[in-house]
Amino acid sequence: MLQDIRDNSQSTIAKIIVVAVIVSLSIFGVDAIIGGFGGEPAVATVNGNDITEREYQRAVQTRRQQILSEMERPDPTLLDEGAINREVLEIMINRSLIYQDAKDRGLELSDAEIDQLITSMPVFQVDGTFSQERFLGLVRNRGMGVQEFRDALRRDYIASQVQATVAGSTFAVPATSRELLTLQQQQREIATLTLEPSLVADEITVEESEIEAYYGDNAEAFMRPETVDVAWIAIDRSDLKDAVEVSEDDLRELYEKRLAGMEAREERRSAHILLVPESGDEVAQERIDEVQQALERGDDFADVAERLSDDPGSADAGGELGFANRDSFDPAFSDALFAIEEKGEVSGPVKTSYGVHFIKLLETRTLDKPEFEDLRDNLEDEIASERADQRYIELTDRLADISFSAFDLEGPAAELDLEVQHIDGVSRESNEAPFDHQGLIRQIFSSDVLEEGNNSEVVEVADGLSVVARVREHHPEQKLALERVRDDIEATLRENKIAEALAERAEEMLERLQQGAAPEEVAEGIDANWTAGTMVKRDSPDIASPVLEAAFRLPHPEDQPVYGRADVPAGVSLIQLRAVEVPSVSADDPLIAQIQNIVARQYGGQVAQLYLEALRKSAEIERLQ
């Protein structure tokens, strides 16, 4: 297997750089100037190999930027820095372990192979050719020396290849996948009898001693969470916009600017016939010929579109696309459409990224420049929005300056004409807006605000809404008095007792069924009936999931039905399994291959995890922070 790993890595490299030219190491001679990085502080050691503070901080920053880029509205205050730091460190430890293991087994990349990787990377190329200037610039922008980058690339590439090879070394045999498909498509005929809580509710009582005992045994459940009473001020861009006054002169001036940049716009109504490639990147020539021949012999364009077009959105309408301007379509399509001189003329074939089109011009119209009154509301909104945006930026910057050094919120509020608002009982979670923003909550419960008594930083809790908060009073976590929670405890105990009693009744009835009692006899006196027999699948939407899971765990019935039970939201369901229908799955069923791939990937992920766990178990890992 070790040789397989080496071979796999080498073959992958060969595929990546099939035609790449080995570039002389002299292009990386700048390392002589940059020098080494010995003696740096470390954040961890892995089998005696350091993970340096510098490479760790760089990886943390990269991960932070990645998380922010995935947010709809990037907000650094929402980042859990501690979790990011821990995640990055563990990833770096894993990478180090895999790289060390690969080296021990003789898997390595030569300097020439590293050169080939670098010169083949698109990020370092300009117009398809490796650029030394671009390479050096990007590497230095990351705060790295060239040799440092080469070493990191070697480690990461080898570790990635080993992980991919280990994960890809597993497979699933067709017989197993066929059996899984058979089980997945199996159907079972069941009937159910549901026992509701009302069946035993009248028998249940809760004693005072039980309430007191539960209160004493579950102290943590009755702790009032830590809360704070907060004062806060906010700058709301929507309020600023409402306060903006826009004069008639302002509107006229903007209208003239807009008008100067406008031309009478031409729009064209068109229809098309689209031919999409069936395989590869090209449409079969015979399909193009078929359309051309139909149009040349005078067939109606709409009929040909309905019969031959691959565009499901327009084919049924004769290919019609409606009115559109030049910017509405793929450039090649627009160029062809707006080049047509006569209404009714057809252009094509026209190739775009979607396939091949035949385009018919149906109608042309010119849109006149809009009148002032038609644009008044939009112009007013545009001016108000722009001025509000500018004012919002100015005020939030000023608020950040003055609130930082202020000993209260009254001063900043008075200077900026803001209202100091109050809210009590803010906890670390489950608050109303704007205190449902985790960045603001982290600020409020930070030592700087909670313990030192300072104002929070300015936090933008929503688009155009910035808040500064201050803690007025802190309420530590404390145990609620029994009187306040007595009713809740009694309700909990009663519910638990009902569930236990119902489960006992269900077990008694199940035992009678398993001993041969008739289902109707068992159901006597409980004000419930067995449902009619129903054929179900594992994913039948109308049957409760616990019932399906229990039904498909029961053994196949032989001469008599088989019985089981399942807890459901409405109580407890007794299950009668009457029959099992086993499907006949052909050995060449295409679903078998799909299941095979899924199972193989699952096996691969498990094997890769076991491989990593084995490395960690035998490693000496020391975290220094």
Coordinates of C-alpha atoms in Angstrom, one line a residue:
M1 CA 0.0 0.0 0.0
L2 CA 2.9 2.4 0.8
Q3 CA 4.2 1.9 -2.7
D4 CA 0.7 2.6 -4.0
I5 CA 0.7 5.9 -2.2
R6 CA 4.1 6.9 -3.7
D7 CA 2.9 5.9 -7.2
N8 CA -0.4 7.7 -6.8
S9 CA 1.3 10.9 -5.8
Q10 CA 3.8 10.8 -8.6
S11 CA 1.1 10.0 -11.2
T12 CA -1.0 12.9 -10.0
I13 CA 1.9 15.3 -10.3
A14 CA 2.6 14.0 -13.8
K15 CA -1.0 14.7 -14.8
I16 CA -0.9 18.2 -13.4
I17 CA 2.3 19.2 -15.2
V18 CA 2.2 17.1 -18.3
V19 CA 3.8 19.7 -20.5
A20 CA 5.3 22.1 -17.9
V21 CA 8.9 23.1 -18.5
I22 CA 11.3 22.6 -15.6
V23 CA 12.3 26.1 -14.7
S24 CA 15.8 26.8 -13.3
L25 CA 16.0 27.2 -9.6
S26 CA 17.8 30.5 -10.3
I27 CA 14.4 32.2 -10.7
F28 CA 14.0 31.7 -7.0
G29 CA 17.4 33.0 -6.0
V30 CA 15.8 35.8 -4.0
D31 CA 15.9 33.4 -1.0
A32 CA 19.5 34.3 -0.6
I33 CA 18.4 37.9 0.4
I34 CA 15.4 36.9 2.4
G35 CA 17.2 34.3 4.5
G36 CA 16.0 31.7 7.0
F37 CA 13.6 31.9 9.8
G38 CA 15.3 29.9 12.6
G39 CA 14.7 30.6 16.2
E40 CA 11.1 31.7 15.9
P41 CA 8.7 31.1 18.8
A42 CA 6.5 28.0 18.4
V43 CA 2.8 27.4 19.3
A44 CA 3.2 23.6 19.2
T45 CA 5.6 20.8 18.6
V46 CA 4.8 17.6 16.8
N47 CA 7.3 14.8 17.3
G48 CA 9.9 17.5 17.9
N49 CA 9.0 19.6 14.8
D50 CA 7.8 23.1 15.6
I51 CA 4.7 24.9 14.3
T52 CA 5.9 28.4 14.4
E53 CA 4.0 31.4 15.7
R54 CA 4.3 33.1 12.4
E55 CA 2.9 30.3 10.2
Y56 CA 0.2 29.7 12.7
Q57 CA -0.9 33.4 12.8
R58 CA -0.9 33.4 9.0
A59 CA -3.1 30.3 8.9
V60 CA -5.5 31.9 11.5
Q61 CA -5.8 35.1 9.4
T62 CA -6.5 33.0 6.2
R63 CA -9.2 31.1 8.0
R64 CA -10.8 34.3 9.4
Q65 CA -10.9 35.8 5.9
Q66 CA -12.5 32.6 4.6
I67 CA -15.2 32.7 7.2
L68 CA -15.9 36.3 6.6
S69 CA -16.1 35.8 2.8
E70 CA -18.8 33.2 3.4
M71 CA -21.0 35.6 5.4
E72 CA -23.8 37.5 3.6
R73 CA -22.7 40.6 5.5
P74 CA -19.1 40.1 6.7
D75 CA -19.0 41.1 10.4
P76 CA -15.7 40.5 12.4
T77 CA -17.5 40.8 15.7
L78 CA -19.4 37.6 14.9
L79 CA -16.2 35.5 14.7
D80 CA -15.5 33.1 17.5
E81 CA -11.7 33.8 17.7
G82 CA -11.1 31.0 20.2
A83 CA -12.8 28.4 18.1
I84 CA -10.9 29.5 15.0
N85 CA -7.6 29.4 16.8
R86 CA -8.3 25.9 18.1
E87 CA -9.5 24.6 14.7
V88 CA -6.5 26.0 12.8
L89 CA -4.0 24.6 15.3
E90 CA -5.5 21.1 15.1
I91 CA -5.5 21.2 11.3
M92 CA -1.8 22.2 11.3
I93 CA -1.0 19.4 13.8
N94 CA -2.7 16.9 11.5
R95 CA -0.9 18.2 8.5
S96 CA 2.4 17.9 10.2
L97 CA 1.7 14.4 11.3
I98 CA 0.8 13.3 7.8
Y99 CA 3.8 15.0 6.2
Q100 CA 6.2 13.4 8.8
D101 CA 4.6 10.0 8.1
A102 CA 4.9 10.4 4.4
K103 CA 8.6 11.4 4.7
D104 CA 9.3 8.4 6.9
R105 CA 7.8 6.2 4.2
G106 CA 10.0 7.7 1.5
L107 CA 7.3 9.9 -0.2
E108 CA 8.9 13.2 -1.1
L109 CA 8.9 15.9 -3.9
S110 CA 12.1 17.1 -5.4
D111 CA 13.0 20.7 -5.9
A112 CA 12.4 20.3 -9.6
E113 CA 8.9 18.9 -9.0
I114 CA 8.1 21.9 -6.7
D115 CA 9.3 24.2 -9.5
Q116 CA 7.0 22.5 -11.9
L117 CA 4.0 22.8 -9.5
I118 CA 4.7 26.5 -9.0
T119 CA 5.1 27.3 -12.7
S120 CA 1.9 25.4 -13.6
M121 CA -0.3 27.2 -11.0
P122 CA -2.7 29.7 -12.8
V123 CA -2.5 32.1 -9.9
F124 CA 1.2 32.8 -10.8
Q125 CA 0.6 33.1 -14.5
V126 CA 0.0 36.1 -16.8
D127 CA -1.7 35.3 -20.1
G128 CA -1.0 31.6 -19.6
T129 CA 2.7 32.0 -18.9
F130 CA 4.5 31.8 -15.5
S131 CA 5.4 35.3 -14.2
Q132 CA 8.3 35.5 -11.8
E133 CA 7.2 39.1 -10.9
R134 CA 3.7 38.0 -10.1
F135 CA 4.9 35.0 -8.1
L136 CA 7.3 37.0 -6.0
G137 CA 4.6 39.7 -5.4
L138 CA 1.9 37.3 -4.3
V139 CA 4.3 35.4 -2.0
R140 CA 5.6 38.5 -0.4
N141 CA 2.0 39.8 0.1
R142 CA 1.4 36.7 2.2
G143 CA 4.3 37.7 4.4
M144 CA 6.4 34.8 3.2
G145 CA 9.8 34.3 1.8
V146 CA 10.2 32.2 -1.4
Q147 CA 11.8 29.2 0.4
E148 CA 9.2 29.4 3.1
F149 CA 6.5 29.2 0.5
R150 CA 8.2 26.3 -1.3
D151 CA 8.5 24.4 2.0
A152 CA 4.8 25.0 2.9
L153 CA 3.7 24.0 -0.6
R154 CA 5.7 20.8 -0.3
R155 CA 4.2 19.9 3.1
D156 CA 0.6 20.8 2.1
Y157 CA 0.8 19.1 -1.3
I158 CA 2.2 15.8 0.1
A159 CA -0.2 15.8 3.0
S160 CA -3.2 16.4 0.6
Q161 CA -2.1 13.6 -1.7
V162 CA -1.6 11.1 1.2
Q163 CA -5.1 11.9 2.6
A164 CA -6.7 11.6 -0.9
T165 CA -4.9 8.3 -1.5
V166 CA -5.9 6.8 1.8
A167 CA -9.5 7.9 1.4
G168 CA -9.5 6.6 -2.2
S169 CA -8.1 3.2 -1.3
T170 CA -11.5 1.8 -0.3
F171 CA -14.2 0.3 -2.4
A172 CA -17.6 -1.3 -2.1
V173 CA -18.4 -4.5 -4.0
P174 CA -21.5 -4.6 -6.3
A175 CA -23.1 -7.4 -4.2
T176 CA -23.1 -5.2 -1.1
S177 CA -24.5 -2.3 -3.0
R178 CA -27.2 -4.5 -4.5
E179 CA -28.2 -5.7 -1.1
L180 CA -28.4 -2.2 0.2
L181 CA -30.6 -1.2 -2.7
T182 CA -32.8 -4.2 -2.0
L183 CA -33.2 -3.1 1.6
Q184 CA -33.8 0.5 0.6
Q185 CA -36.6 -0.4 -1.7
Q186 CA -38.2 -3.0 0.6
Q187 CA -41.9 -2.4 1.6
R188 CA -43.7 -3.6 4.7
E189 CA -47.4 -4.0 5.5
I190 CA -48.2 -2.6 9.0
A191 CA -51.1 -1.7 11.2
T192 CA -50.8 0.4 14.3
L193 CA -52.6 1.1 17.6
T194 CA -51.8 4.3 19.3
L195 CA -52.1 4.6 23.1
E196 CA -52.6 8.3 24.1
P197 CA -51.6 9.9 27.4
S198 CA -55.2 10.3 28.4
L199 CA -55.4 6.5 28.8
V200 CA -53.4 6.7 32.1
A201 CA -53.6 10.4 33.0
D202 CA -56.3 10.0 35.6
E203 CA -54.2 7.5 37.5
I204 CA -51.3 9.9 38.0
T205 CA -50.6 12.0 41.2
V206 CA -47.6 14.1 42.2
E207 CA -46.7 14.4 45.9
E208 CA -45.1 17.5 47.4
S209 CA -42.2 15.5 48.6
E210 CA -41.5 14.5 45.0
I211 CA -41.5 18.1 43.9
E212 CA -39.1 19.1 46.6
A213 CA -36.8 16.1 45.9
Y214 CA -36.7 17.0 42.2
Y215 CA -36.0 20.6 43.0
G216 CA -33.0 19.5 45.2
D217 CA -31.7 17.0 42.7
N218 CA -31.8 19.3 39.7
A219 CA -30.5 22.5 41.0
E220 CA -28.8 23.4 37.7
A221 CA -32.1 23.3 35.9
F222 CA -33.5 26.1 38.0
M223 CA -30.7 28.6 37.8
R224 CA -31.6 32.0 36.5
P225 CA -29.1 32.9 33.8
E226 CA -26.7 35.7 34.2
T227 CA -28.2 38.9 32.9
V228 CA -27.4 42.6 32.6
D229 CA -29.5 45.8 32.5
V230 CA -28.2 47.9 29.6
A231 CA -28.3 51.5 28.4
W232 CA -27.7 52.0 24.7
I233 CA -27.7 54.5 21.9
A234 CA -28.1 53.8 18.2
I235 CA -27.5 55.5 14.9
D236 CA -30.1 54.4 12.4
R237 CA -29.6 55.3 8.8
S238 CA -33.3 55.0 8.0
D239 CA -34.0 57.9 10.5
L240 CA -31.2 60.0 8.9
K241 CA -32.8 59.4 5.5
D242 CA -36.2 60.4 6.7
A243 CA -34.7 63.7 8.0
V244 CA -33.0 64.6 4.7
E245 CA -34.6 67.5 2.9
V246 CA -34.3 67.5 -0.9
S247 CA -34.9 70.7 -2.8
E248 CA -36.4 71.1 -6.2
D249 CA -33.1 72.4 -7.5
D250 CA -31.4 69.3 -6.2
L251 CA -33.9 67.1 -8.1
R252 CA -33.6 69.1 -11.3
E253 CA -29.8 69.0 -11.2
L254 CA -29.7 65.3 -10.8
Y255 CA -32.3 64.8 -13.5
E256 CA -30.2 66.8 -16.0
K257 CA -27.2 64.7 -15.1
R258 CA -29.1 61.5 -15.6
L259 CA -30.6 62.7 -18.8
A260 CA -27.2 63.7 -20.2
G261 CA -26.1 60.1 -19.9
M262 CA -29.2 58.6 -21.5
E263 CA -29.9 57.9 -25.1
A264 CA -33.1 56.7 -26.6
R265 CA -32.9 53.0 -26.0
E266 CA -33.8 50.5 -28.6
E267 CA -35.5 47.2 -27.5
R268 CA -36.1 44.2 -29.7
R269 CA -38.7 41.4 -29.4
S270 CA -37.2 38.2 -30.6
A271 CA -37.7 34.4 -30.8
H272 CA -35.0 31.8 -30.9
I273 CA -34.4 28.1 -31.4
L274 CA -31.8 26.8 -29.0
L275 CA -29.8 23.6 -29.6
V276 CA -27.9 22.4 -26.5
P277 CA -24.8 20.1 -26.8
E278 CA -25.8 16.5 -25.9
S279 CA -22.2 15.6 -25.1
G280 CA -18.9 17.6 -25.2
D281 CA -18.9 21.2 -26.2
E282 CA -20.3 21.1 -29.7
V283 CA -23.9 20.6 -31.1
A284 CA -24.1 17.8 -33.6
Q285 CA -24.0 19.2 -37.1
E286 CA -27.0 17.1 -38.2
R287 CA -29.2 18.9 -35.6
I288 CA -28.1 22.3 -37.0
D289 CA -28.7 21.1 -40.5
E290 CA -32.2 19.9 -39.6
V291 CA -33.2 23.3 -38.3
Q292 CA -31.7 25.1 -41.3
Q293 CA -33.4 22.9 -43.8
A294 CA -36.8 23.3 -42.0
L295 CA -36.4 27.1 -42.1
E296 CA -35.2 27.2 -45.7
R297 CA -38.2 25.2 -47.0
G298 CA -40.5 27.8 -45.3
D299 CA -41.6 25.9 -42.2
D300 CA -43.1 28.3 -39.6
F301 CA -40.4 29.5 -37.1
A302 CA -42.7 29.0 -34.1
D303 CA -43.5 25.4 -35.2
V304 CA -39.8 24.6 -35.6
A305 CA -39.0 26.1 -32.2
E306 CA -41.8 24.1 -30.5
R307 CA -40.6 20.9 -32.2
L308 CA -36.8 21.2 -32.0
S309 CA -35.7 23.9 -29.5
D310 CA -34.0 22.7 -26.3
D311 CA -35.1 25.9 -24.4
P312 CA -37.9 24.6 -22.1
G313 CA -38.8 28.2 -21.2
S314 CA -39.6 29.4 -24.7
A315 CA -40.2 26.4 -26.9
D316 CA -43.9 26.0 -26.1
A317 CA -44.3 29.7 -26.9
G318 CA -42.7 29.3 -30.4
G319 CA -39.3 30.4 -29.0
E320 CA -40.5 33.9 -28.1
L321 CA -38.3 35.8 -25.7
G322 CA -40.2 39.2 -25.5
F323 CA -38.7 42.7 -25.6
A324 CA -35.1 43.1 -24.3
N325 CA -32.3 45.6 -24.7
R326 CA -28.7 44.9 -25.9
D327 CA -27.4 44.1 -22.4
S328 CA -30.0 41.4 -21.7
F329 CA -28.3 38.5 -23.6
D330 CA -25.0 36.8 -24.2
P331 CA -22.9 39.2 -26.2
A332 CA -22.8 36.9 -29.3
F333 CA -26.6 36.6 -29.2
S334 CA -27.1 40.4 -28.8
D335 CA -24.7 41.2 -31.6
A336 CA -26.5 38.9 -33.9
L337 CA -30.0 40.1 -32.9
F338 CA -29.2 43.8 -33.2
A339 CA -27.5 43.2 -36.5
I340 CA -30.7 42.0 -38.1
E341 CA -32.1 44.8 -40.4
E342 CA -35.6 43.6 -41.3
K343 CA -38.4 42.4 -39.1
G344 CA -39.0 38.7 -39.7
E345 CA -35.4 38.1 -40.7
V346 CA -33.6 35.0 -39.1
S347 CA -30.0 35.0 -38.1
G348 CA -28.1 31.8 -37.4
P349 CA -26.6 29.5 -36.5
V350 CA -25.1 31.7 -33.7
K351 CA -22.9 30.0 -31.1
T352 CA -23.0 31.2 -27.4
S353 CA -22.0 29.6 -24.1
Y354 CA -25.5 28.0 -24.0
G355 CA -25.4 26.3 -27.4
V356 CA -26.4 27.2 -30.9
H357 CA -29.2 29.6 -31.7
F358 CA -31.3 30.6 -34.6
I359 CA -32.7 34.1 -33.9
K360 CA -35.8 35.8 -35.4
L361 CA -36.5 39.5 -35.1
L362 CA -40.2 40.0 -34.4
E363 CA -40.5 43.7 -33.5
T364 CA -38.4 46.8 -32.7
R365 CA -39.3 49.7 -30.4
T366 CA -37.5 52.8 -29.1
L367 CA -38.0 54.0 -25.5
D368 CA -38.0 57.8 -25.2
K369 CA -36.1 59.6 -22.5
P370 CA -38.2 59.7 -19.2
E371 CA -39.9 62.9 -18.1
F372 CA -38.9 64.6 -14.9
E373 CA -42.1 63.8 -13.0
D374 CA -41.7 60.1 -13.9
L375 CA -38.3 60.0 -12.2
R376 CA -39.0 62.4 -9.3
D377 CA -39.6 59.8 -6.6
N378 CA -36.5 57.8 -7.7
L379 CA -34.4 60.9 -7.8
E380 CA -35.5 62.0 -4.4
D381 CA -34.8 58.6 -2.9
E382 CA -31.4 58.5 -4.5
I383 CA -30.4 61.9 -3.1
A384 CA -31.8 61.1 0.3
S385 CA -30.0 57.7 0.4
E386 CA -26.7 59.2 -0.6
R387 CA -26.8 62.0 1.9
A388 CA -28.0 59.6 4.6
D389 CA -25.1 57.2 3.8
Q390 CA -22.6 60.0 4.1
R391 CA -24.1 61.3 7.4
Y392 CA -24.3 57.7 8.8
I393 CA -20.6 57.2 8.2
E394 CA -19.7 60.6 9.7
L395 CA -21.9 60.0 12.8
T396 CA -20.7 56.4 13.4
D397 CA -17.0 57.6 13.1
R398 CA -17.7 60.4 15.6
L399 CA -19.6 58.1 17.9
A400 CA -16.6 55.7 17.9
D401 CA -14.3 58.5 18.9
I402 CA -16.3 60.1 21.7
S403 CA -17.9 56.9 23.2
F404 CA -14.5 55.3 23.7
S405 CA -13.3 57.8 26.3
A406 CA -16.7 58.7 27.7
F407 CA -17.7 57.7 31.2
D408 CA -21.4 57.4 30.3
L409 CA -23.7 57.5 27.3
E410 CA -25.4 60.8 28.1
G411 CA -22.5 62.9 26.7
P412 CA -22.3 61.2 23.3
A413 CA -26.1 61.1 23.1
A414 CA -26.4 64.8 23.7
E415 CA -23.6 65.7 21.2
L416 CA -25.1 63.5 18.5
D417 CA -28.8 64.2 19.3
L418 CA -29.5 60.6 20.1
E419 CA -31.8 59.0 22.7
V420 CA -30.4 56.9 25.5
Q421 CA -32.5 53.8 25.7
H422 CA -32.7 51.1 28.4
I423 CA -33.4 47.4 28.4
D424 CA -33.3 45.0 31.3
G425 CA -32.6 41.3 31.5
V426 CA -30.2 40.9 28.5
S427 CA -28.6 37.4 28.7
R428 CA -25.9 35.8 26.6
E429 CA -28.5 34.3 24.3
S430 CA -32.1 34.5 23.2
N431 CA -32.6 38.3 23.2
E432 CA -34.7 40.6 21.1
A433 CA -33.1 42.9 18.5
P434 CA -30.7 44.5 18.5
F435 CA -29.3 42.4 21.3
D436 CA -29.8 39.2 19.2
H437 CA -26.5 40.2 17.5
Q438 CA -23.7 37.9 18.9
G439 CA -21.0 40.5 18.3
L440 CA -22.8 43.0 20.5
I441 CA -23.5 40.4 23.2
R442 CA -19.8 39.4 23.3
Q443 CA -18.9 43.1 23.7
I444 CA -21.4 43.6 26.6
F445 CA -20.2 40.5 28.5
S446 CA -16.5 41.2 27.9
S447 CA -14.4 42.2 30.9
D448 CA -13.8 45.6 29.5
V449 CA -17.6 46.5 29.5
L450 CA -19.0 44.2 32.2
E451 CA -16.2 44.5 34.8
E452 CA -14.4 47.7 33.9
G453 CA -17.6 49.6 33.3
N454 CA -16.6 51.0 29.9
N455 CA -18.8 51.6 26.9
S456 CA -18.8 49.0 24.2
E457 CA -17.3 49.5 20.8
V458 CA -19.6 50.7 18.0
V459 CA -21.2 47.5 16.6
E460 CA -23.2 47.5 13.4
V461 CA -25.9 45.1 14.3
A462 CA -27.8 45.4 11.0
D463 CA -27.3 47.2 7.7
G464 CA -27.4 50.8 8.6
L465 CA -27.9 50.3 12.4
S466 CA -25.0 50.9 14.7
V467 CA -25.1 50.5 18.5
V468 CA -23.0 51.5 21.6
A469 CA -24.1 49.8 24.8
R470 CA -23.2 50.2 28.5
V471 CA -24.0 47.9 31.4
R472 CA -26.1 49.6 34.1
E473 CA -26.4 46.6 36.4
H474 CA -25.1 43.1 36.5
H475 CA -27.2 40.2 37.8
P476 CA -25.1 37.0 38.4
E477 CA -26.6 33.6 37.9
Q478 CA -28.7 32.4 40.8
K479 CA -31.0 29.7 41.8
L480 CA -34.7 30.4 41.5
A481 CA -36.9 29.9 44.5
L482 CA -39.0 26.8 44.7
E483 CA -42.2 28.8 44.7
R484 CA -41.4 30.2 41.3
V485 CA -40.8 26.9 39.6
R486 CA -43.2 24.6 41.6
D487 CA -45.8 24.4 38.8
D488 CA -43.2 23.7 36.1
I489 CA -41.7 20.9 38.3
E490 CA -45.1 19.4 38.9
A491 CA -45.9 19.5 35.2
T492 CA -42.6 17.8 34.4
L493 CA -43.0 15.1 37.0
R494 CA -46.6 14.4 35.9
E495 CA -45.5 14.2 32.2
N496 CA -42.7 11.8 33.2
K497 CA -45.1 9.6 35.2
I498 CA -47.6 9.5 32.4
A499 CA -44.9 8.4 29.9
E500 CA -43.7 5.7 32.3
A501 CA -47.3 4.4 33.0
L502 CA -48.1 4.5 29.3
A503 CA -44.9 2.6 28.5
E504 CA -45.8 -0.1 31.1
R505 CA -49.3 -0.4 29.6
A506 CA -47.9 -0.7 26.1
E507 CA -45.4 -3.4 27.2
E508 CA -48.2 -5.4 28.9
M509 CA -50.3 -5.2 25.7
L510 CA -47.3 -6.1 23.5
E511 CA -46.6 -9.1 25.6
R512 CA -50.2 -10.3 25.2
L513 CA -50.0 -9.8 21.4
Q514 CA -46.7 -11.8 21.3
Q515 CA -48.3 -14.6 23.2
G516 CA -51.1 -14.9 20.6
A517 CA -53.9 -12.6 21.9
A518 CA -56.1 -11.2 19.1
P519 CA -55.4 -7.6 18.3
E520 CA -59.0 -6.6 18.7
E521 CA -59.1 -8.2 22.1
V522 CA -56.0 -6.3 23.3
A523 CA -57.6 -3.0 22.1
E524 CA -60.8 -3.5 24.1
G525 CA -61.5 -0.7 26.6
I526 CA -58.9 1.8 25.5
D527 CA -61.0 3.9 23.1
A528 CA -58.7 3.3 20.2
N529 CA -58.7 1.1 17.1
W530 CA -56.1 -0.6 15.0
T531 CA -55.5 1.2 11.7
A532 CA -56.1 -0.7 8.4
G533 CA -53.1 -2.5 7.0
T534 CA -50.8 -0.1 5.0
M535 CA -47.9 -0.8 2.7
V536 CA -45.0 1.5 3.7
K537 CA -41.5 2.3 2.6
R538 CA -38.6 3.5 4.7
D539 CA -39.3 7.1 3.8
S540 CA -43.1 7.1 3.7
P541 CA -44.1 10.7 4.6
D542 CA -47.4 9.9 6.2
I543 CA -46.0 7.6 8.9
A544 CA -44.2 8.8 12.0
S545 CA -40.4 8.2 11.7
P546 CA -40.2 6.2 15.0
V547 CA -42.9 3.9 13.7
L548 CA -41.1 3.3 10.4
E549 CA -37.8 2.7 12.2
A550 CA -39.3 0.2 14.6
A551 CA -41.3 -1.5 11.8
F552 CA -38.2 -2.0 9.6
R553 CA -36.3 -3.5 12.6
L554 CA -38.8 -6.2 13.2
P555 CA -38.0 -9.7 11.9
H556 CA -39.9 -11.0 8.8
P557 CA -43.3 -12.6 9.8
E558 CA -43.8 -16.3 8.9
D559 CA -47.2 -17.8 9.8
Q560 CA -48.3 -15.0 12.2
P561 CA -47.8 -11.3 12.3
V562 CA -44.9 -9.8 14.3
Y563 CA -45.4 -7.1 16.9
G564 CA -43.3 -4.2 18.1
R565 CA -43.7 -0.7 19.6
A566 CA -42.5 2.9 19.2
D567 CA -42.7 6.1 21.2
V568 CA -44.4 8.8 19.2
P569 CA -45.3 12.4 20.0
A570 CA -48.9 11.4 20.6
G571 CA -48.0 8.6 23.0
V572 CA -47.0 5.0 22.2
S573 CA -47.8 3.1 19.0
L574 CA -48.1 -0.7 18.9
I575 CA -47.0 -2.0 15.5
Q576 CA -48.3 -5.1 13.8
L577 CA -46.1 -6.3 10.9
R578 CA -48.1 -8.4 8.5
A579 CA -45.9 -8.9 5.5
V580 CA -42.6 -7.9 3.9
E581 CA -42.3 -7.3 0.1
V582 CA -38.7 -7.9 -1.0
P583 CA -38.1 -6.2 -4.4
S584 CA -36.2 -7.9 -7.2
V585 CA -33.2 -5.8 -8.1
S586 CA -31.4 -6.4 -11.3
A587 CA -27.6 -6.7 -11.2
D588 CA -27.3 -4.0 -13.8
D589 CA -29.6 -1.5 -12.1
P590 CA -27.8 1.9 -12.5
L591 CA -28.6 2.8 -8.9
I592 CA -26.2 0.1 -7.7
A593 CA -23.2 2.0 -9.1
Q594 CA -24.4 5.2 -7.4
I595 CA -24.7 3.4 -4.1
Q596 CA -21.3 1.8 -4.6
N597 CA -19.7 5.3 -5.0
I598 CA -21.5 6.6 -1.9
V599 CA -20.5 3.7 0.2
A600 CA -16.9 3.8 -1.0
R601 CA -16.7 7.5 -0.1
Q602 CA -18.1 6.8 3.3
Y603 CA -15.6 4.0 3.8
G604 CA -12.8 6.3 2.5
G605 CA -13.7 9.0 5.0
Q606 CA -13.7 6.5 7.9
V607 CA -10.4 5.0 6.8
A608 CA -8.7 8.4 6.5
Q609 CA -10.0 9.3 10.0
L610 CA -8.6 6.1 11.4
Y611 CA -5.3 6.7 9.8
L612 CA -5.1 10.2 11.3
E613 CA -6.2 8.9 14.7
A614 CA -3.4 6.2 14.6
L615 CA -0.8 8.9 13.8
R616 CA -2.1 11.1 16.7
K617 CA -2.1 8.2 19.1
S618 CA 1.6 7.4 18.6
A619 CA 2.7 11.0 18.3
E620 CA 4.3 13.4 20.9
I621 CA 2.3 16.6 20.6
E622 CA 2.9 19.6 22.8
R623 CA 0.7 22.6 22.6
L624 CA 2.5 25.7 23.8
Q625 CA -0.4 28.1 24.0

